[in-house]
Structures are given as structure tokens and as C-alpha cells.
Amino acid sequence: MKFEPAKRPLTGETLESLTASLTAAGEKPFRAAQILDWVYKKRARSWEDMTNLPKALRAWLEGEFTLMPASLVLNRHSADVTDKLLLELEDKSLIETVIIRAPQDGVGLDHSRKTICISTQVGCAMGCVFCASGLAGLKRNMSAGEIVAQLLQVCYAEDLRTPRARAELASFDNIVVMGMGEPLANYDALIRALTIVNAEWGLGFGARRITVSTSGLVPKIIKLADEPIGFRLAISLHGATDEVRSQIMPVNKAYPLAKLLPAVKTFTERHGRMVTLEFILIAEVNDTPDQARRLRDIALDLHAHVNLIPYNTVEGLPWERPELSRQIAFAEVLDRSGVSVTLRREKGHDIAAACGQLRLKTEREREATPSH
Ligand code: SAH
Ligand code: SF4
């Protein structure tokens, strides 16, 4: 299903496209940079806020564009270190954006390092059997403007937490595209959104601090490797053999390991940067010593970092996380051979699982209350 909003979201415009629209409407081209400065640097929340623009131009903008295509429904600040923002899009679709706080050095108590996890689709068509995001299938792709809007909503929320609000606007350290949806299945909107996030006239956020996670759409991985902006890549591997991976990730039938792994190698060679292999540990599915050894061999061959994520249970699904001792034994097989490996331990750091689940709960509640 495609959603065509009545007005274009301003957050989906590039400096180039906005300049073109202004020029076509008989406005001065230099206004584009001023407008984007209001959106991304000064964080204007209404057209009236844009005080250095003539009134007629503000009226024209209001007629053409939606300033913010995602509204905040709920900000769940949890006792651990995650904030989950539940956002509603113009067609009432719900998406989730998560702020994960961690210590700067990985061990301290300050929790000042912020990673933002964003969504790219409403639902997901990939059908991974363990995942909450894909349970109801794909509703629709998000537009570039909606993808970018999530980060502005995070900025708004964080600006409120920053005492000297306007004088010192909040910032964050990393962006991971690991929320709801398969980012590479919404390729053009993803690249447009990340271009806006990266641009000086946009959020000015470094590409090296942006990670795109994919379940393994091989042709799109190759395409991403050729993009002029060098984003980081994470692969949701979750199975170190075709047998195990195909059981839990249908995408493996179209793109088995013999296709996926060379594509990852190509990406690494073109970027000269380590790719991350995400591996959720699911009890009695992929947590065996044999899987650990095979994952080790793959990681060594690709010079990849491995991120082991103990599975987070999803209501209605039968999968469970293995005992801690088994998680550690798995990690040690990799570590002993010199693979760069992390085992996620703290709940709040659990980026992946943080996404998708709050939205699922709210959708279910909405279904149970027909008045919505
Ligand atoms: N579709 C992309 C990005 C979003 S999913 C992808 O699959 O890579 C982000 C990560 O969360 C993926 O690695 C995914 O496999 C993982 N994930 C999904 N459900 C999870 C759960 N219940 N517990 C832990 N990780 C989960
Ligand atoms: Fe989609 Fe990623 Fe979930 Fe698979 S793990 S269903 S690709 S969001």
C-alpha cells in the first residue's frame, strides 16, 4: 500500500529540491538554506517560528509542505537506559524510534553516549520468524521525510532534557537503522533520508556514525557499496549455515550464504571498514558449538566484527534466549580465535530488540478497541 500525503513533508526535501521548488514558485533561491537552517539547526516547531522569512513565503510554505509528518504519541523513558518514542504518521501508522544511552567508554556510569535507532518501514515483509516487526507483514514503506522526522523528534525530546535548551542543542553519537522494517527494501527513501541526515545543511551527521542493518538483500548491498556516502553496514546473519539460517530467515532462500558472504566482502573491500555481523542467540536454534565455529570462520574470512545479541522474547512467539553460560561459551569460541566479538548483556543496550515491540503492543491494543 502506498500512502500519498496531501502535502510533501519538508523533512524529505534536499537543499537542491527545495531550491528548485522555491525558484519555480518565483521565490528567491537563497531562502532554501534559511528554511533548512530553521528546521535542522534552530529546530523551529512552527512556520511562525521562522521569523526572518517574509509572511507571504511562510504562507506559501504552509500550503506546500508539512513541517513535521510524525507526531509524538508516547515517550517511554524506562528505568534502564532506553527511551522509546512511539510516533504516529499522518495515516495513523505507528512507528518506533529508540534512544539508547551507554557509557562513553562502555563501562562507566555516565550514560552520555546516545545511539538512535530508526525505522524505515511500517511493518516488514521479510518474515523472519523470531521478529516482532514482521508479524503482521508490511503495511507500507516510510517516505524519506518520515524517516528523517524521527531524528528531529529525538532532537525535540532531547532538547527538553538539555537544561540550556536553545543555547546548547542536544546531539547524539550514532544512528543505527535497526528499527522496524528492512531498510534496503526501501532503498531510495533510505538513501535520500540519510543524505539529508548527513548533509551540512541538514543534520550534519557523519556517515561513519550511521549504520544500516540488513537481513541480506544482496543486490542492494552491492548498490550500497557504490554510494558516494560511506555508511556502515551490519548484516543480520543469525545462522552460520544455510540450513539454520533458512529455517528462521526466508530471505536466505533467495540469497543464501554463498551469495551473501561475497557481497559483504565486496562491501568491505570498497569501504575499507569492518562490517558487523549481528547474531541473535536463540536457544536450541543457533546456539550450538558447531554454529559458533562456523560463525568464527565466516567472521575471520570477512574481517568482520560479531555482535552477539541474546534473543529478547516476543509475546506470542515460542523462541527463548539461551542460558548465560551458553551465551558465554558461544562468545568464547570466537574470542579465542581472535574474532572481534561483543556479547550484549545489559537490557538497555539491546538495540535490536528495543525496536518494534512497543508498536506491536499498541497496535494490538488498538485492534482490541474498535473506537480507534
Ligand atoms: N530489517 C533489518 C533491520 C531491522 S531489525 C535487519 O533485519 O537487519 C534489527 C535487528 O534486530 C536485526 O538484527 C534483527 O534480527 C534483530 N531482532 C529482531 N527481533 C529480535 C528479538 N526479538 N531479539 C533480538 N534481536 C531481534
Ligand atoms: Fe524484517 Fe529485520 Fe525483523 Fe527480519 S529481523 S522481519 S528483516 S525487521
Coordinates of C-alpha atoms and ligand atoms in Angstrom, one line a residue:
M1 CA 0.0 0.0 0.0
K2 CA 1.3 3.4 -0.9
F3 CA 0.5 6.5 1.2
E4 CA 0.2 9.8 -0.7
P5 CA 0.1 12.7 1.8
A6 CA -1.8 15.8 0.8
K7 CA 1.4 17.9 1.3
R8 CA 5.0 16.9 1.0
P9 CA 6.9 16.6 4.3
L10 CA 9.6 19.4 4.5
T11 CA 11.9 16.8 6.1
G12 CA 12.1 14.9 2.9
E13 CA 13.5 17.9 0.9
T14 CA 17.1 18.3 -0.1
L15 CA 18.7 21.7 -0.5
E16 CA 18.5 21.1 -4.2
S17 CA 14.9 20.1 -4.4
L18 CA 13.7 22.9 -2.1
T19 CA 15.7 25.4 -4.1
A20 CA 14.0 24.1 -7.3
S21 CA 10.5 24.4 -5.7
L22 CA 11.2 27.9 -4.5
T23 CA 12.5 29.0 -7.8
A24 CA 9.5 27.5 -9.6
A25 CA 7.2 29.5 -7.3
G26 CA 9.1 32.7 -8.0
E27 CA 10.8 32.9 -4.7
K28 CA 14.5 33.6 -4.1
P29 CA 16.7 30.5 -4.2
F30 CA 18.7 31.5 -1.1
R31 CA 15.6 31.1 1.0
A32 CA 16.1 27.3 0.8
A33 CA 19.2 27.4 3.1
Q34 CA 17.4 29.7 5.5
I35 CA 14.4 27.4 5.8
L36 CA 16.6 24.3 6.3
D37 CA 18.6 26.2 8.9
W38 CA 15.3 26.8 10.8
V39 CA 14.4 23.1 10.6
Y40 CA 17.7 21.4 11.5
K41 CA 19.8 24.0 13.4
K42 CA 17.2 26.1 15.1
R43 CA 14.6 23.4 15.4
A44 CA 11.6 25.6 14.5
R45 CA 8.4 23.9 15.6
S46 CA 6.0 26.1 13.6
W47 CA 6.1 28.3 10.5
E48 CA 5.7 31.3 12.7
D49 CA 9.0 30.5 14.3
M50 CA 10.8 31.2 11.1
T51 CA 10.9 34.9 11.8
N52 CA 13.4 36.0 9.1
L53 CA 11.1 34.8 6.3
P54 CA 8.5 37.1 4.7
K55 CA 4.9 36.4 5.8
A56 CA 3.9 35.5 2.2
L57 CA 6.7 32.9 1.9
R58 CA 5.6 31.3 5.2
A59 CA 2.1 31.1 3.9
W60 CA 3.3 29.5 0.7
L61 CA 5.4 27.0 2.6
E62 CA 2.4 26.1 4.8
G63 CA 0.3 25.5 1.7
E64 CA 3.0 23.2 0.1
F65 CA 4.6 21.4 3.0
T66 CA 4.0 19.5 6.2
L67 CA 6.6 20.7 8.7
M68 CA 6.6 17.6 10.8
P69 CA 5.0 14.4 9.4
A70 CA 5.3 12.4 12.6
S71 CA 3.7 13.3 15.9
L72 CA 4.8 12.0 19.3
V73 CA 2.3 9.7 20.9
L74 CA 4.3 8.4 23.8
N75 CA 7.8 8.8 25.2
R76 CA 8.5 5.8 27.4
H77 CA 11.5 6.6 29.5
S78 CA 12.5 3.3 31.1
A79 CA 14.3 2.6 34.3
D80 CA 17.2 1.3 32.3
V81 CA 18.8 3.4 29.7
T82 CA 16.4 3.3 26.7
D83 CA 13.8 5.9 25.7
K84 CA 11.2 4.6 23.3
L85 CA 9.4 7.2 21.2
L86 CA 6.1 6.0 19.7
L87 CA 5.3 8.2 16.7
E88 CA 2.2 8.4 14.7
L89 CA 2.4 9.2 10.9
E90 CA -0.2 11.1 9.0
D91 CA -2.2 8.0 8.1
K92 CA -2.2 6.9 11.8
S93 CA 0.5 4.3 11.2
L94 CA 2.6 3.8 14.3
I95 CA 6.4 3.6 14.3
E96 CA 9.1 3.4 16.9
T97 CA 12.2 5.3 17.4
V98 CA 14.6 4.4 20.3
I99 CA 17.2 6.3 22.1
I100 CA 19.8 4.0 23.8
R101 CA 22.2 5.6 26.3
A102 CA 25.5 4.0 27.1
P103 CA 28.7 5.0 28.9
Q104 CA 31.2 6.8 26.7
D105 CA 33.9 4.2 27.4
G106 CA 31.5 1.2 27.5
V107 CA 31.9 0.7 31.2
G108 CA 31.3 3.9 33.2
L109 CA 28.1 5.2 34.8
D110 CA 27.6 8.4 32.9
H111 CA 25.4 7.0 30.1
S112 CA 26.1 10.0 28.0
R113 CA 26.7 8.2 24.7
K114 CA 23.5 8.2 22.7
T115 CA 22.6 5.9 19.9
I116 CA 19.4 6.5 18.0
C117 CA 17.6 3.5 16.4
I118 CA 15.3 4.5 13.5
S119 CA 12.6 2.6 11.5
T120 CA 12.3 2.6 7.7
Q121 CA 9.0 0.7 7.0
V122 CA 5.7 0.3 8.7
G123 CA 5.9 -3.5 9.4
C124 CA 8.2 -5.7 7.4
A125 CA 7.8 -8.2 4.6
M126 CA 10.9 -10.3 5.2
G127 CA 9.1 -12.7 7.6
C128 CA 12.0 -13.6 9.9
V129 CA 10.2 -16.0 12.3
F130 CA 11.7 -14.5 15.5
C131 CA 10.9 -10.9 14.9
A132 CA 8.0 -8.7 16.2
S133 CA 8.3 -6.2 13.4
G134 CA 7.4 -8.7 10.7
L135 CA 4.5 -10.4 12.5
A136 CA 1.8 -8.5 10.6
G137 CA 3.7 -8.2 7.4
L138 CA 4.5 -5.0 5.6
K139 CA 2.0 -2.1 5.8
R140 CA 4.0 0.4 3.7
N141 CA 7.3 2.0 3.1
M142 CA 8.1 5.1 5.0
S143 CA 9.0 8.2 3.0
A144 CA 12.4 9.9 3.3
G145 CA 10.6 12.8 5.1
E146 CA 9.1 10.4 7.7
I147 CA 12.5 8.7 8.2
V148 CA 14.2 12.0 8.9
A149 CA 11.3 13.2 11.1
Q150 CA 12.2 10.5 13.6
L151 CA 15.5 12.1 14.3
L152 CA 14.0 15.6 14.6
Q153 CA 11.5 14.2 17.2
V154 CA 14.5 12.7 19.1
C155 CA 16.2 16.1 18.9
Y156 CA 13.0 17.8 20.3
A157 CA 12.8 15.3 23.1
E158 CA 16.5 15.6 23.9
D159 CA 16.5 19.4 23.7
L160 CA 13.9 19.4 26.5
R161 CA 16.3 17.3 28.6
T162 CA 19.2 19.7 27.9
P163 CA 19.0 22.4 30.6
R164 CA 20.3 25.3 28.5
A165 CA 17.9 24.2 25.8
R166 CA 18.3 26.6 22.9
A167 CA 21.9 27.7 23.7
E168 CA 23.1 24.2 23.6
L169 CA 21.0 21.9 21.5
A170 CA 21.2 18.2 22.2
S171 CA 23.3 15.9 20.0
F172 CA 23.8 12.2 19.6
D173 CA 26.6 9.9 18.8
N174 CA 25.4 7.1 16.5
I175 CA 22.4 6.3 14.3
V176 CA 21.5 2.7 13.6
V177 CA 18.9 1.8 11.0
M178 CA 17.8 -1.2 13.0
G179 CA 14.2 -0.3 13.9
M180 CA 11.1 -1.6 12.1
G181 CA 11.5 -2.7 8.5
E182 CA 14.1 -3.8 6.0
P183 CA 16.0 -0.6 5.1
L184 CA 17.3 -1.9 1.8
A185 CA 13.8 -2.9 0.7
N186 CA 13.0 0.9 0.8
Y187 CA 16.3 1.8 -0.8
D188 CA 15.6 5.2 -2.5
A189 CA 13.8 6.7 0.5
L190 CA 16.6 5.4 2.8
I191 CA 19.4 6.9 0.8
R192 CA 17.5 10.2 0.4
A193 CA 16.9 10.3 4.2
L194 CA 20.5 9.5 5.1
T195 CA 21.7 12.1 2.6
I196 CA 19.6 14.7 4.4
V197 CA 20.8 13.5 7.8
N198 CA 24.5 13.6 6.6
A199 CA 24.4 17.0 4.7
E200 CA 25.8 20.1 6.2
W201 CA 22.5 21.9 5.5
G202 CA 20.7 19.0 7.2
L203 CA 21.5 17.4 10.5
G204 CA 25.2 17.4 9.6
F205 CA 25.7 13.9 11.0
G206 CA 28.9 11.9 9.9
A207 CA 28.3 8.9 7.7
R208 CA 30.8 6.9 9.7
R209 CA 28.4 7.1 12.6
I210 CA 25.5 5.8 10.7
T211 CA 25.0 2.0 10.4
V212 CA 22.5 0.4 8.1
S213 CA 21.4 -3.1 9.1
T214 CA 20.0 -5.6 6.6
S215 CA 18.7 -9.1 6.6
G216 CA 20.8 -9.6 3.4
L217 CA 19.3 -8.2 0.2
V218 CA 22.4 -9.0 -1.9
P219 CA 21.9 -6.7 -4.9
K220 CA 21.2 -3.8 -2.6
I221 CA 24.3 -4.4 -0.6
I222 CA 26.3 -4.1 -3.7
K223 CA 24.4 -0.9 -4.6
L224 CA 25.1 0.5 -1.2
A225 CA 28.8 -0.2 -1.6
D226 CA 28.8 2.1 -4.6
E227 CA 27.1 5.0 -2.9
P228 CA 29.2 8.1 -2.7
I229 CA 28.5 8.4 1.1
G230 CA 30.1 5.7 3.0
F231 CA 27.6 4.4 5.6
R232 CA 28.5 1.5 7.8
L233 CA 26.9 -1.9 7.3
A234 CA 25.6 -4.5 9.7
I235 CA 24.3 -7.9 8.5
S236 CA 21.7 -9.8 10.4
L237 CA 23.2 -13.2 10.0
H238 CA 21.6 -15.3 12.8
G239 CA 22.6 -18.5 11.2
A240 CA 26.1 -19.7 10.2
T241 CA 24.9 -22.4 7.8
D242 CA 22.1 -22.3 5.1
E243 CA 20.3 -25.0 7.0
V244 CA 19.9 -23.0 10.2
R245 CA 19.5 -19.6 8.5
S246 CA 16.8 -20.7 6.1
Q247 CA 14.8 -22.1 9.0
I248 CA 14.5 -18.7 10.6
M249 CA 15.0 -16.2 7.7
P250 CA 13.1 -16.8 4.5
V251 CA 15.4 -14.3 2.7
N252 CA 18.1 -16.9 2.9
K253 CA 16.3 -19.0 0.2
A254 CA 16.7 -16.1 -2.3
Y255 CA 20.1 -15.1 -1.1
P256 CA 21.9 -18.0 0.6
L257 CA 25.3 -17.6 2.2
A258 CA 27.2 -18.4 -1.0
K259 CA 25.7 -15.2 -2.4
L260 CA 25.5 -13.1 0.8
L261 CA 29.1 -13.5 2.1
P262 CA 30.8 -12.5 -1.2
A263 CA 28.6 -9.4 -1.3
V264 CA 29.7 -8.5 2.2
K265 CA 33.3 -9.0 1.2
T266 CA 32.8 -6.6 -1.8
F267 CA 31.3 -4.0 0.6
T268 CA 34.3 -4.3 3.0
E269 CA 36.8 -4.1 0.2
R270 CA 35.2 -0.9 -1.3
H271 CA 34.9 0.8 2.1
G272 CA 38.0 -0.5 4.0
R273 CA 35.8 -0.6 7.1
M274 CA 34.7 -3.6 9.2
V275 CA 31.2 -4.8 8.7
T276 CA 29.3 -6.0 11.7
L277 CA 27.6 -9.5 11.8
E278 CA 24.6 -9.4 14.0
F279 CA 23.9 -12.8 15.5
I280 CA 20.9 -13.3 17.8
L281 CA 21.4 -16.2 20.1
I282 CA 18.2 -18.3 20.2
A283 CA 18.1 -21.4 22.4
E284 CA 18.3 -24.6 20.5
V285 CA 18.1 -22.9 17.2
N286 CA 21.5 -21.4 16.5
D287 CA 23.4 -21.5 19.8
T288 CA 25.4 -24.7 19.3
P289 CA 29.3 -25.1 19.3
D290 CA 29.1 -26.0 15.7
Q291 CA 27.3 -22.7 14.8
A292 CA 29.9 -20.8 16.9
R293 CA 32.8 -22.4 15.0
R294 CA 31.2 -21.7 11.6
L295 CA 30.4 -18.1 12.6
R296 CA 34.1 -17.8 13.7
D297 CA 35.3 -18.9 10.3
I298 CA 32.9 -16.5 8.5
A299 CA 34.0 -13.6 10.6
L300 CA 37.7 -14.3 10.2
D301 CA 37.3 -14.6 6.4
L302 CA 35.3 -11.3 6.2
H303 CA 37.4 -9.5 8.9
A304 CA 34.0 -8.7 10.4
H305 CA 33.0 -7.7 13.9
V306 CA 30.5 -10.0 15.6
N307 CA 27.7 -8.7 17.8
L308 CA 26.0 -11.5 19.8
I309 CA 22.6 -10.5 21.0
P310 CA 20.7 -12.8 23.4
Y311 CA 17.2 -13.2 22.0
N312 CA 14.5 -11.0 23.5
T313 CA 11.3 -12.9 23.9
V314 CA 8.3 -11.7 21.9
E315 CA 4.8 -12.3 23.2
G316 CA 3.2 -15.0 21.1
L317 CA 6.4 -16.4 19.7
P318 CA 8.0 -19.6 21.1
W319 CA 11.7 -18.6 20.9
E320 CA 13.9 -18.2 24.0
R321 CA 17.3 -16.9 24.8
P322 CA 19.9 -19.4 25.9
E323 CA 21.3 -19.7 29.5
L324 CA 24.0 -17.1 30.2
S325 CA 26.7 -19.8 30.4
R326 CA 25.8 -21.0 27.0
Q327 CA 26.0 -17.5 25.6
I328 CA 29.4 -17.0 27.1
A329 CA 30.6 -20.4 25.8
F330 CA 29.5 -19.3 22.3
A331 CA 31.3 -16.0 22.6
E332 CA 34.5 -17.7 23.8
V333 CA 34.8 -19.8 20.7
L334 CA 35.0 -16.6 18.6
D335 CA 37.1 -14.7 21.1
R336 CA 39.7 -17.4 21.4
S337 CA 40.4 -17.3 17.7
G338 CA 40.9 -13.5 17.7
V339 CA 37.5 -12.5 16.3
S340 CA 36.4 -9.1 17.5
V341 CA 33.2 -10.0 19.3
T342 CA 30.8 -8.4 21.8
L343 CA 28.1 -10.1 23.8
R344 CA 25.2 -7.8 24.7
R345 CA 24.5 -8.1 28.3
E346 CA 22.6 -5.1 29.6
K347 CA 19.0 -4.8 28.7
G348 CA 19.2 -1.1 27.8
H349 CA 21.9 -1.7 25.2
D350 CA 19.8 -4.2 23.4
I351 CA 19.3 -2.0 20.4
A352 CA 17.7 -4.5 18.1
A353 CA 15.1 -5.9 20.4
A354 CA 14.2 -2.5 21.7
C355 CA 12.6 -1.7 18.4
G356 CA 9.3 -2.9 17.2
Q357 CA 7.9 -4.3 20.3
L358 CA 6.2 -1.2 21.8
R359 CA 4.5 -0.6 18.5
L360 CA 3.2 -4.2 18.3
K361 CA 1.7 -3.8 21.8
T362 CA -0.1 -0.5 20.8
E363 CA -1.4 -1.9 17.5
R364 CA -2.8 -4.9 19.4
E365 CA -4.5 -2.6 21.9
R366 CA -5.9 -0.6 19.1
E367 CA -7.3 -3.7 17.5
A368 CA -9.0 -4.6 20.8
T369 CA -10.6 -1.2 21.0
P370 CA -12.6 -0.6 17.8
S371 CA -13.3 3.0 18.5
H372 CA -9.7 3.9 17.4
Ligands
SAH1 N1 15.5 -5.4 8.9 C1 16.8 -5.1 9.3 C2 16.9 -4.1 10.4 C3 15.9 -4.1 11.5 S1 15.9 -5.5 12.6 C4 17.5 -6.4 9.8 O1 16.9 -7.4 9.9 O2 18.8 -6.3 9.9 C5 17.3 -5.1 13.6 C6 17.9 -6.3 14.3 O3 17.0 -6.8 15.3 C7 18.1 -7.5 13.4 O4 19.4 -8.0 13.6 C8 17.1 -8.4 13.9 O5 17.4 -9.7 13.5 C9 17.1 -8.1 15.3 N2 15.9 -8.7 16.1 C10 14.7 -8.8 15.7 N3 13.9 -9.3 16.7 C11 14.7 -9.5 17.7 C12 14.5 -10.0 19.0 N4 13.3 -10.4 19.4 N5 15.5 -10.1 19.9 C13 16.8 -9.7 19.5 N6 17.0 -9.2 18.2 C14 16.0 -9.1 17.4
SF4_2 FE1 12.2 -7.5 9.0 FE2 14.7 -7.3 10.1 FE3 12.5 -8.2 11.5 FE4 13.6 -9.7 9.6 S1 14.6 -9.0 11.5 S2 11.4 -9.4 9.9 S3 14.2 -8.2 8.1 S4 12.8 -6.2 10.7

